[in-house]
């Protein structure tokens, strides 16, 4: 596979469940990002990992827990979510050297919390 | 702080019409500028970019020119197709924060 992949593409979970979202990039990048995209709201940056170290946590509730075991993989662990957490969760990656700043996005996981 | 403002949507056009989606920005220095496109049910795809003043980014018939004097990066296409129906996001790289700053997105609907 090429590019940035995300699994699952769709997820329905109850408020008491625990689930994880997975992101994998095949681009040789060294920075990875989680974004939340809700209807009628701007794209929200949640977490940033650079060289597998978390460098950004934008006041995200603790019910969202990221993990970056290596530069190709990124997870978002979910527990005791709320209905307002229903959204499209997008993963992105970037190569930090070379002066280019564009990020490459995965297709997203559509999360519904019931 | 740095910001991006896009024209309100939705924009509805007939096939083969000319498209303009306005984008203006506020930033210090000379940020890199981007247009991303999001097709229904998918993630964001990089459409084009420009890294310095007067640069023109182009891809798939879309163009945008980096205008420093007007702090703008308007997206244009001469003849849209139904398959161009999507949400378009203007973005800049903020050297202040090290982040991509996105506009709110503009929905384009092209009718046959």
PDB file of C-alpha atoms in Angstrom:
ATOM      1  CA  UNK A   1       0.000   0.000   0.000  1.00  0.00           C
ATOM      2  CA  UNK A   2       1.037   3.555  -0.543  1.00  0.00           C
ATOM      3  CA  UNK A   3       0.262   6.860   1.124  1.00  0.00           C
ATOM      4  CA  UNK A   4      -1.516   7.106   4.449  1.00  0.00           C
ATOM      5  CA  UNK A   5      -3.984   4.423   5.468  1.00  0.00           C
ATOM      6  CA  UNK A   6      -6.448   4.400   8.342  1.00  0.00           C
ATOM      7  CA  UNK A   7      -8.441   1.593   9.923  1.00  0.00           C
ATOM      8  CA  UNK A   8     -11.232   1.103  10.548  1.00  0.00           C
ATOM      9  CA  UNK A   9     -12.970   3.394   8.062  1.00  0.00           C
ATOM     10  CA  UNK A  10     -16.171   3.357  10.109  1.00  0.00           C
ATOM     11  CA  UNK A  11     -16.671   2.718  13.825  1.00  0.00           C
ATOM     12  CA  UNK A  12     -19.761   2.738  16.002  1.00  0.00           C
ATOM     13  CA  UNK A  13     -19.156   2.492  19.722  1.00  0.00           C
ATOM     14  CA  UNK A  14     -21.054   2.922  22.934  1.00  0.00           C
ATOM     15  CA  UNK A  15     -19.998   5.376  25.581  1.00  0.00           C
ATOM     16  CA  UNK A  16     -18.544   2.662  27.787  1.00  0.00           C
ATOM     17  CA  UNK A  17     -16.511   0.927  25.081  1.00  0.00           C
ATOM     18  CA  UNK A  18     -12.769   1.058  24.474  1.00  0.00           C
ATOM     19  CA  UNK A  19     -11.540   1.099  20.903  1.00  0.00           C
ATOM     20  CA  UNK A  20      -8.479   2.183  18.944  1.00  0.00           C
ATOM     21  CA  UNK A  21      -7.973   3.924  15.626  1.00  0.00           C
ATOM     22  CA  UNK A  22      -4.929   3.028  13.582  1.00  0.00           C
ATOM     23  CA  UNK A  23      -2.952   5.064  11.080  1.00  0.00           C
ATOM     24  CA  UNK A  24      -0.030   3.889   8.961  1.00  0.00           C
ATOM     25  CA  UNK A  25       2.059   5.942   6.560  1.00  0.00           C
ATOM     26  CA  UNK A  26       4.199   4.484   3.774  1.00  0.00           C
ATOM     27  CA  UNK A  27       5.852   7.745   2.729  1.00  0.00           C
ATOM     28  CA  UNK A  28       8.977   7.728   4.872  1.00  0.00           C
ATOM     29  CA  UNK A  29       7.724  10.721   6.860  1.00  0.00           C
ATOM     30  CA  UNK A  30       8.776  11.493  10.419  1.00  0.00           C
ATOM     31  CA  UNK A  31       5.910  13.582  11.776  1.00  0.00           C
ATOM     32  CA  UNK A  32       2.326  12.412  12.271  1.00  0.00           C
ATOM     33  CA  UNK A  33      -0.868  14.202  13.245  1.00  0.00           C
ATOM     34  CA  UNK A  34      -4.404  13.499  14.478  1.00  0.00           C
ATOM     35  CA  UNK A  35      -7.183  15.883  13.438  1.00  0.00           C
ATOM     36  CA  UNK A  36     -10.880  15.941  14.293  1.00  0.00           C
ATOM     37  CA  UNK A  37     -13.351  17.075  11.636  1.00  0.00           C
ATOM     38  CA  UNK A  38     -16.872  17.814  12.849  1.00  0.00           C
ATOM     39  CA  UNK A  39     -19.755  19.083  10.774  1.00  0.00           C
ATOM     40  CA  UNK A  40     -19.924  22.877  10.530  1.00  0.00           C
ATOM     41  CA  UNK A  41     -16.664  23.326  12.489  1.00  0.00           C
ATOM     42  CA  UNK A  42     -13.093  24.038  11.388  1.00  0.00           C
ATOM     43  CA  UNK A  43     -10.566  21.246  11.260  1.00  0.00           C
ATOM     44  CA  UNK A  44      -9.168  20.740  14.781  1.00  0.00           C
ATOM     45  CA  UNK A  45      -5.579  19.655  15.366  1.00  0.00           C
ATOM     46  CA  UNK A  46      -5.509  17.194  18.269  1.00  0.00           C
ATOM     47  CA  UNK A  47      -2.009  15.729  18.547  1.00  0.00           C
ATOM     48  CA  UNK A  48       1.362  16.053  16.849  1.00  0.00           C
ATOM     49  CA  UNK A  49       4.204  13.540  16.950  1.00  0.00           C
ATOM     50  CA  UNK A  50       7.654  14.440  15.691  1.00  0.00           C
ATOM     51  CA  UNK A  51      10.257  11.660  15.550  1.00  0.00           C
ATOM     52  CA  UNK A  52       7.904   9.531  17.667  1.00  0.00           C
ATOM     53  CA  UNK A  53       7.773  12.120  20.436  1.00  0.00           C
ATOM     54  CA  UNK A  54       4.560  13.954  21.238  1.00  0.00           C
ATOM     55  CA  UNK A  55       5.120  17.657  20.697  1.00  0.00           C
ATOM     56  CA  UNK A  56       1.565  18.941  20.714  1.00  0.00           C
ATOM     57  CA  UNK A  57      -1.548  18.204  22.713  1.00  0.00           C
ATOM     58  CA  UNK A  58      -4.213  20.787  22.040  1.00  0.00           C
ATOM     59  CA  UNK A  59      -6.182  20.546  25.273  1.00  0.00           C
ATOM     60  CA  UNK A  60      -7.718  17.285  24.162  1.00  0.00           C
ATOM     61  CA  UNK A  61      -9.751  15.423  26.830  1.00  0.00           C
ATOM     62  CA  UNK A  62      -7.982  12.489  28.433  1.00  0.00           C
ATOM     63  CA  UNK A  63     -10.545  10.064  27.001  1.00  0.00           C
ATOM     64  CA  UNK A  64      -8.416  10.373  23.824  1.00  0.00           C
ATOM     65  CA  UNK A  65      -4.974   8.821  24.222  1.00  0.00           C
ATOM     66  CA  UNK A  66      -2.473   8.813  21.333  1.00  0.00           C
ATOM     67  CA  UNK A  67       0.384   6.398  20.814  1.00  0.00           C
ATOM     68  CA  UNK A  68       3.202   6.492  18.291  1.00  0.00           C
ATOM     69  CA  UNK A  69       5.325   3.329  18.563  1.00  0.00           C
ATOM     70  CA  UNK A  70       7.430   4.182  15.501  1.00  0.00           C
ATOM     71  CA  UNK A  71       7.543   6.754  12.733  1.00  0.00           C
ATOM     72  CA  UNK A  72       5.188   4.759  10.494  1.00  0.00           C
ATOM     73  CA  UNK A  73       2.372   4.030  12.927  1.00  0.00           C
ATOM     74  CA  UNK A  74       0.036   6.167  14.969  1.00  0.00           C
ATOM     75  CA  UNK A  75      -2.841   5.096  17.174  1.00  0.00           C
ATOM     76  CA  UNK A  76      -5.665   6.909  18.900  1.00  0.00           C
ATOM     77  CA  UNK A  77      -7.044   4.999  21.873  1.00  0.00           C
ATOM     78  CA  UNK A  78     -10.615   5.857  22.808  1.00  0.00           C
ATOM     79  CA  UNK A  79     -12.473   5.206  26.061  1.00  0.00           C
ATOM     80  CA  UNK A  80     -15.669   6.463  27.686  1.00  0.00           C
ATOM     81  CA  UNK A  81     -16.416   8.795  24.797  1.00  0.00           C
ATOM     82  CA  UNK A  82     -19.334  11.200  24.591  1.00  0.00           C
ATOM     83  CA  UNK A  83     -21.839  11.601  21.728  1.00  0.00           C
ATOM     84  CA  UNK A  84     -20.233  14.954  20.840  1.00  0.00           C
ATOM     85  CA  UNK A  85     -17.050  13.045  20.003  1.00  0.00           C
ATOM     86  CA  UNK A  86     -18.766  11.674  16.917  1.00  0.00           C
ATOM     87  CA  UNK A  87     -16.770  13.005  13.984  1.00  0.00           C
ATOM     88  CA  UNK A  88     -14.349  12.137  11.195  1.00  0.00           C
ATOM     89  CA  UNK A  89     -10.872  11.516  12.615  1.00  0.00           C
ATOM     90  CA  UNK A  90      -8.096  12.210  10.163  1.00  0.00           C
ATOM     91  CA  UNK A  91      -4.477  11.171  10.351  1.00  0.00           C
ATOM     92  CA  UNK A  92      -1.775  13.047   8.456  1.00  0.00           C
ATOM     93  CA  UNK A  93       1.978  12.819   8.030  1.00  0.00           C
ATOM     94  CA  UNK A  94       4.818  15.042   6.885  1.00  0.00           C
ATOM     95  CA  UNK A  95       8.531  14.919   6.205  1.00  0.00           C
ATOM     96  CA  UNK A  96      10.042  17.553   8.447  1.00  0.00           C
ATOM     97  CA  UNK A  97      13.292  18.164   6.599  1.00  0.00           C
ATOM     98  CA  UNK A  98      13.641  19.781   3.204  1.00  0.00           C
ATOM     99  CA  UNK A  99      11.603  22.924   3.695  1.00  0.00           C
ATOM    100  CA  UNK A 100       8.297  21.549   2.485  1.00  0.00           C
ATOM    101  CA  UNK A 101       5.369  21.929   4.804  1.00  0.00           C
ATOM    102  CA  UNK A 102       2.478  20.052   3.220  1.00  0.00           C
ATOM    103  CA  UNK A 103       0.829  17.234   5.092  1.00  0.00           C
ATOM    104  CA  UNK A 104      -0.582  14.090   3.517  1.00  0.00           C
ATOM    105  CA  UNK A 105      -3.877  12.822   4.866  1.00  0.00           C
ATOM    106  CA  UNK A 106      -5.466   9.431   5.247  1.00  0.00           C
ATOM    107  CA  UNK A 107      -9.098   8.743   4.313  1.00  0.00           C
ATOM    108  CA  UNK A 108     -10.271   9.112   7.894  1.00  0.00           C
ATOM    109  CA  UNK A 109     -12.271   7.043  10.382  1.00  0.00           C
ATOM    110  CA  UNK A 110     -15.931   8.008  10.694  1.00  0.00           C
ATOM    111  CA  UNK A 111     -16.702   7.565  14.403  1.00  0.00           C
ATOM    112  CA  UNK A 112     -20.210   7.447  15.808  1.00  0.00           C
ATOM    113  CA  UNK A 113     -20.678   7.363  19.574  1.00  0.00           C
ATOM    114  CA  UNK A 114     -24.070   6.081  20.704  1.00  0.00           C
TER     115      UNK A 114
ATOM    116  CA  UNK B   1      -2.321  35.117  15.052  1.00  0.00           C
ATOM    117  CA  UNK B   2      -2.083  33.563  11.612  1.00  0.00           C
ATOM    118  CA  UNK B   3      -5.401  32.836   9.923  1.00  0.00           C
ATOM    119  CA  UNK B   4      -7.092  31.873   6.652  1.00  0.00           C
ATOM    120  CA  UNK B   5     -10.457  33.120   5.431  1.00  0.00           C
ATOM    121  CA  UNK B   6     -12.389  31.493   2.605  1.00  0.00           C
ATOM    122  CA  UNK B   7     -15.532  32.576   0.859  1.00  0.00           C
ATOM    123  CA  UNK B   8     -18.732  31.178   2.274  1.00  0.00           C
ATOM    124  CA  UNK B   9     -20.274  28.289   0.438  1.00  0.00           C
ATOM    125  CA  UNK B  10     -21.933  26.400  -0.956  1.00  0.00           C
ATOM    126  CA  UNK B  11     -20.967  27.350  -4.480  1.00  0.00           C
ATOM    127  CA  UNK B  12     -23.258  25.849  -7.112  1.00  0.00           C
ATOM    128  CA  UNK B  13     -22.201  25.901 -10.770  1.00  0.00           C
ATOM    129  CA  UNK B  14     -23.228  24.297 -14.005  1.00  0.00           C
ATOM    130  CA  UNK B  15     -20.783  22.009 -15.789  1.00  0.00           C
ATOM    131  CA  UNK B  16     -18.163  23.894 -17.844  1.00  0.00           C
ATOM    132  CA  UNK B  17     -18.634  27.097 -15.836  1.00  0.00           C
ATOM    133  CA  UNK B  18     -15.682  29.129 -14.555  1.00  0.00           C
ATOM    134  CA  UNK B  19     -14.796  28.639 -10.905  1.00  0.00           C
ATOM    135  CA  UNK B  20     -13.273  31.055  -8.404  1.00  0.00           C
ATOM    136  CA  UNK B  21     -13.011  30.315  -4.703  1.00  0.00           C
ATOM    137  CA  UNK B  22     -11.570  33.239  -2.776  1.00  0.00           C
ATOM    138  CA  UNK B  23      -8.966  32.789  -0.054  1.00  0.00           C
ATOM    139  CA  UNK B  24      -7.180  35.480   1.931  1.00  0.00           C
ATOM    140  CA  UNK B  25      -4.716  35.060   4.733  1.00  0.00           C
ATOM    141  CA  UNK B  26      -3.096  36.840   7.639  1.00  0.00           C
ATOM    142  CA  UNK B  27       0.430  35.821   8.533  1.00  0.00           C
ATOM    143  CA  UNK B  28       3.864  37.154   9.323  1.00  0.00           C
ATOM    144  CA  UNK B  29       6.586  36.622   6.787  1.00  0.00           C
ATOM    145  CA  UNK B  30       6.074  34.565   3.656  1.00  0.00           C
ATOM    146  CA  UNK B  31       4.061  31.457   4.488  1.00  0.00           C
ATOM    147  CA  UNK B  32       3.697  28.529   2.131  1.00  0.00           C
ATOM    148  CA  UNK B  33       0.120  28.311   0.818  1.00  0.00           C
ATOM    149  CA  UNK B  34      -1.954  25.271  -0.098  1.00  0.00           C
ATOM    150  CA  UNK B  35      -5.267  24.157  -1.493  1.00  0.00           C
ATOM    151  CA  UNK B  36      -6.643  20.823  -0.355  1.00  0.00           C
ATOM    152  CA  UNK B  37      -9.714  19.033  -1.723  1.00  0.00           C
ATOM    153  CA  UNK B  38     -11.977  16.611   0.140  1.00  0.00           C
ATOM    154  CA  UNK B  39     -14.260  14.382  -1.931  1.00  0.00           C
ATOM    155  CA  UNK B  40     -17.305  12.867  -0.227  1.00  0.00           C
ATOM    156  CA  UNK B  41     -16.345  10.162   2.257  1.00  0.00           C
ATOM    157  CA  UNK B  42     -12.623  10.751   1.898  1.00  0.00           C
ATOM    158  CA  UNK B  43      -9.746  12.547   3.572  1.00  0.00           C
ATOM    159  CA  UNK B  44      -8.057  15.743   2.407  1.00  0.00           C
ATOM    160  CA  UNK B  45      -5.886  15.577  -0.700  1.00  0.00           C
ATOM    161  CA  UNK B  46      -3.252  18.147  -1.563  1.00  0.00           C
ATOM    162  CA  UNK B  47      -4.425  19.860  -4.753  1.00  0.00           C
ATOM    163  CA  UNK B  48      -1.704  22.484  -5.275  1.00  0.00           C
ATOM    164  CA  UNK B  49       0.747  24.693  -3.441  1.00  0.00           C
ATOM    165  CA  UNK B  50       2.877  27.837  -3.749  1.00  0.00           C
ATOM    166  CA  UNK B  51       5.846  28.702  -1.611  1.00  0.00           C
ATOM    167  CA  UNK B  52       6.714  32.295  -2.499  1.00  0.00           C
ATOM    168  CA  UNK B  53       5.163  35.473  -3.837  1.00  0.00           C
ATOM    169  CA  UNK B  54       3.970  35.350  -7.480  1.00  0.00           C
ATOM    170  CA  UNK B  55       4.313  31.569  -7.603  1.00  0.00           C
ATOM    171  CA  UNK B  56       1.464  29.840  -9.421  1.00  0.00           C
ATOM    172  CA  UNK B  57       0.435  26.397  -8.243  1.00  0.00           C
ATOM    173  CA  UNK B  58      -1.487  24.222 -10.678  1.00  0.00           C
ATOM    174  CA  UNK B  59      -2.926  20.717 -10.860  1.00  0.00           C
ATOM    175  CA  UNK B  60      -5.825  18.987 -12.662  1.00  0.00           C
ATOM    176  CA  UNK B  61      -6.819  22.241 -14.373  1.00  0.00           C
ATOM    177  CA  UNK B  62      -6.928  24.186 -11.101  1.00  0.00           C
ATOM    178  CA  UNK B  63      -4.656  27.174 -10.538  1.00  0.00           C
ATOM    179  CA  UNK B  64      -3.883  29.600  -7.720  1.00  0.00           C
ATOM    180  CA  UNK B  65      -1.393  32.468  -7.615  1.00  0.00           C
ATOM    181  CA  UNK B  66       0.363  33.631  -4.435  1.00  0.00           C
ATOM    182  CA  UNK B  67      -0.400  37.355  -4.216  1.00  0.00           C
ATOM    183  CA  UNK B  68       1.601  38.973  -1.455  1.00  0.00           C
ATOM    184  CA  UNK B  69       0.230  42.473  -2.101  1.00  0.00           C
ATOM    185  CA  UNK B  70      -3.356  41.363  -1.546  1.00  0.00           C
ATOM    186  CA  UNK B  71      -2.539  38.439   0.798  1.00  0.00           C
ATOM    187  CA  UNK B  72      -4.647  36.175  -1.374  1.00  0.00           C
ATOM    188  CA  UNK B  73      -4.479  32.725  -2.952  1.00  0.00           C
ATOM    189  CA  UNK B  74      -7.698  32.382  -4.940  1.00  0.00           C
ATOM    190  CA  UNK B  75      -8.464  29.023  -6.560  1.00  0.00           C
ATOM    191  CA  UNK B  76      -9.597  29.042 -10.203  1.00  0.00           C
ATOM    192  CA  UNK B  77     -10.618  26.562 -12.856  1.00  0.00           C
ATOM    193  CA  UNK B  78     -11.695  27.429 -16.342  1.00  0.00           C
ATOM    194  CA  UNK B  79     -14.270  24.677 -16.852  1.00  0.00           C
ATOM    195  CA  UNK B  80     -15.581  22.638 -13.942  1.00  0.00           C
ATOM    196  CA  UNK B  81     -16.890  19.085 -14.159  1.00  0.00           C
ATOM    197  CA  UNK B  82     -19.422  17.220 -12.042  1.00  0.00           C
ATOM    198  CA  UNK B  83     -16.510  15.215 -10.646  1.00  0.00           C
ATOM    199  CA  UNK B  84     -15.051  18.424  -9.142  1.00  0.00           C
ATOM    200  CA  UNK B  85     -17.894  18.506  -6.612  1.00  0.00           C
ATOM    201  CA  UNK B  86     -16.122  18.473  -3.251  1.00  0.00           C
ATOM    202  CA  UNK B  87     -15.081  20.643  -0.309  1.00  0.00           C
ATOM    203  CA  UNK B  88     -12.038  22.845  -0.938  1.00  0.00           C
ATOM    204  CA  UNK B  89      -9.766  24.025   1.876  1.00  0.00           C
ATOM    205  CA  UNK B  90      -7.239  26.834   1.694  1.00  0.00           C
ATOM    206  CA  UNK B  91      -4.334  26.519   4.147  1.00  0.00           C
ATOM    207  CA  UNK B  92      -1.060  28.131   5.135  1.00  0.00           C
ATOM    208  CA  UNK B  93       1.972  26.895   6.991  1.00  0.00           C
ATOM    209  CA  UNK B  94       2.478  29.104  10.022  1.00  0.00           C
ATOM    210  CA  UNK B  95       6.137  29.544  10.900  1.00  0.00           C
ATOM    211  CA  UNK B  96       4.988  31.037  14.228  1.00  0.00           C
ATOM    212  CA  UNK B  97       3.300  27.853  15.388  1.00  0.00           C
ATOM    213  CA  UNK B  98       4.739  25.207  13.089  1.00  0.00           C
ATOM    214  CA  UNK B  99       1.199  24.213  12.114  1.00  0.00           C
ATOM    215  CA  UNK B 100      -0.981  24.117   9.043  1.00  0.00           C
ATOM    216  CA  UNK B 101      -3.759  26.673   9.463  1.00  0.00           C
ATOM    217  CA  UNK B 102      -6.912  25.777   7.503  1.00  0.00           C
ATOM    218  CA  UNK B 103      -9.804  27.860   6.293  1.00  0.00           C
ATOM    219  CA  UNK B 104     -13.309  26.677   7.061  1.00  0.00           C
ATOM    220  CA  UNK B 105     -13.755  24.999   3.679  1.00  0.00           C
ATOM    221  CA  UNK B 106     -15.949  25.844   0.695  1.00  0.00           C
ATOM    222  CA  UNK B 107     -18.377  23.309  -0.707  1.00  0.00           C
ATOM    223  CA  UNK B 108     -18.572  23.188  -4.499  1.00  0.00           C
ATOM    224  CA  UNK B 109     -21.490  21.494  -6.220  1.00  0.00           C
ATOM    225  CA  UNK B 110     -21.375  21.141  -9.986  1.00  0.00           C
ATOM    226  CA  UNK B 111     -24.611  20.255 -11.764  1.00  0.00           C
ATOM    227  CA  UNK B 112     -24.781  18.567 -15.171  1.00  0.00           C
TER     228      UNK B 112
END
